[in-house]
């Protein structure tokens, strides 16, 4: 994938697709940015969007703010394809023109395809993905219209009545609940068996510093504390939030700066994708992280709600395979559900130590990709951030192996 007015490296993505009616195609202007896809077949087949770095002029940025931004395919016969909703997120205040463009490529010919970025005449049809918080700013929700999709607990969540023990500790910086297509709760928080388990969270049971070890995973001596909610985004393609936290050693000394971005995409084709990006930067020398016993859980931890008829399925290619797929799913009927719901987890091939080993505990409804490699500690060096990316795909019904492979391929499209 390449972008004709690109200002930064291309970003990739896989998401649920949506093509809304935008009326007739518009004439092509020579100065409008053009996104060129090497091959959109994988993304279009599984109703998945692409993300690309672009630079937009003031008119196009205004259209983006009014949900009028679109892309129009430049067909081989010189004609224009239908207009497809698009969304733009600025990269930063220093250059408001530079940022990321996202859209859902429609079905089309294999091989290279070109899409011109344009301003539509009216806002996108359908529900708008929204991001917002409660009055106190403690819980941030990404919604599809008025339907919650993801709840991120930025502020501290107290221990509920009836839950006790040394691991029942108030906490923040995690996702719960993750919602299913019918509004089902797909994650579990404050379980009596493991009260430190908290939906979807990114933490390590072995966090080392100055020759000592603390447990960020089990909330023993190391805690993620909120610093700043940097930004949130709403639009026809996705809603997103970016939060900053610090890991506090003994709840006193900051040792790691964490930046978490969560992006929930619009549902289409019966599927919804949620992207997670974590950037960890050491604030002190000598910080290391590892899984439990350097052979078990740790990293992107996922405690799901109970499932009736639960199945856990992993798809892992052997070393040397090109590409080397690493994906998994947990599927079953959640509490209050009318049928099975699948949650697939896709690993980014760009992650260090890829692929992370899969760890599952069926009795705990637990499935996760671990980090780092078994038998190792990973050093967080000052000035050298660690970036980890994952995607969840939620749909009613089970995903078969070919579908998991196609979703992974679309997510990891170069």
JSON list of C-alpha atoms in Angstrom, two decimals, residues 19 46 52 122 155 183 206 210 238 242 275 282 296-297 307 309-310 322 340 351 353 356 358 378 398 411:
[
{"chain": "A", "resi": 19, "resn": "UNK", "atom": "CA", "xyz": [-20.05, 1.04, 2.59]},
{"chain": "A", "resi": 46, "resn": "UNK", "atom": "CA", "xyz": [-13.46, -10.23, 4.94]},
{"chain": "A", "resi": 52, "resn": "UNK", "atom": "CA", "xyz": [-2.95, 4.78, 5.41]},
{"chain": "A", "resi": 122, "resn": "UNK", "atom": "CA", "xyz": [-23.53, 15.17, 2.67]},
{"chain": "A", "resi": 155, "resn": "UNK", "atom": "CA", "xyz": [-10.19, 5.82, 36.63]},
{"chain": "A", "resi": 183, "resn": "UNK", "atom": "CA", "xyz": [-25.19, -6.44, 23.75]},
{"chain": "A", "resi": 206, "resn": "UNK", "atom": "CA", "xyz": [7.14, -10.41, 36.58]},
{"chain": "A", "resi": 210, "resn": "UNK", "atom": "CA", "xyz": [16.88, -2.77, 40.75]},
{"chain": "A", "resi": 238, "resn": "UNK", "atom": "CA", "xyz": [-14.24, 4.17, 13.90]},
{"chain": "A", "resi": 242, "resn": "UNK", "atom": "CA", "xyz": [-5.70, 7.30, 23.62]},
{"chain": "A", "resi": 275, "resn": "UNK", "atom": "CA", "xyz": [-7.61, -2.59, 17.60]},
{"chain": "A", "resi": 282, "resn": "UNK", "atom": "CA", "xyz": [11.04, 3.06, 30.36]},
{"chain": "A", "resi": 296, "resn": "UNK", "atom": "CA", "xyz": [3.09, -18.98, 31.27]},
{"chain": "A", "resi": 297, "resn": "UNK", "atom": "CA", "xyz": [0.73, -15.99, 31.16]},
{"chain": "A", "resi": 307, "resn": "UNK", "atom": "CA", "xyz": [-19.38, -19.61, 27.89]},
{"chain": "A", "resi": 309, "resn": "UNK", "atom": "CA", "xyz": [-20.44, -24.86, 24.79]},
{"chain": "A", "resi": 310, "resn": "UNK", "atom": "CA", "xyz": [-17.08, -23.11, 24.92]},
{"chain": "A", "resi": 322, "resn": "UNK", "atom": "CA", "xyz": [5.69, -17.23, 4.90]},
{"chain": "A", "resi": 340, "resn": "UNK", "atom": "CA", "xyz": [-22.56, -18.56, 20.33]},
{"chain": "A", "resi": 351, "resn": "UNK", "atom": "CA", "xyz": [5.42, -7.24, 17.24]},
{"chain": "A", "resi": 353, "resn": "UNK", "atom": "CA", "xyz": [9.27, -11.76, 19.51]},
{"chain": "A", "resi": 356, "resn": "UNK", "atom": "CA", "xyz": [3.78, -14.80, 21.03]},
{"chain": "A", "resi": 358, "resn": "UNK", "atom": "CA", "xyz": [-0.82, -18.82, 23.04]},
{"chain": "A", "resi": 378, "resn": "UNK", "atom": "CA", "xyz": [12.44, -8.33, 27.86]},
{"chain": "A", "resi": 398, "resn": "UNK", "atom": "CA", "xyz": [-17.87, -19.54, 15.08]},
{"chain": "A", "resi": 411, "resn": "UNK", "atom": "CA", "xyz": [-4.79, -7.16, 9.41]}
]
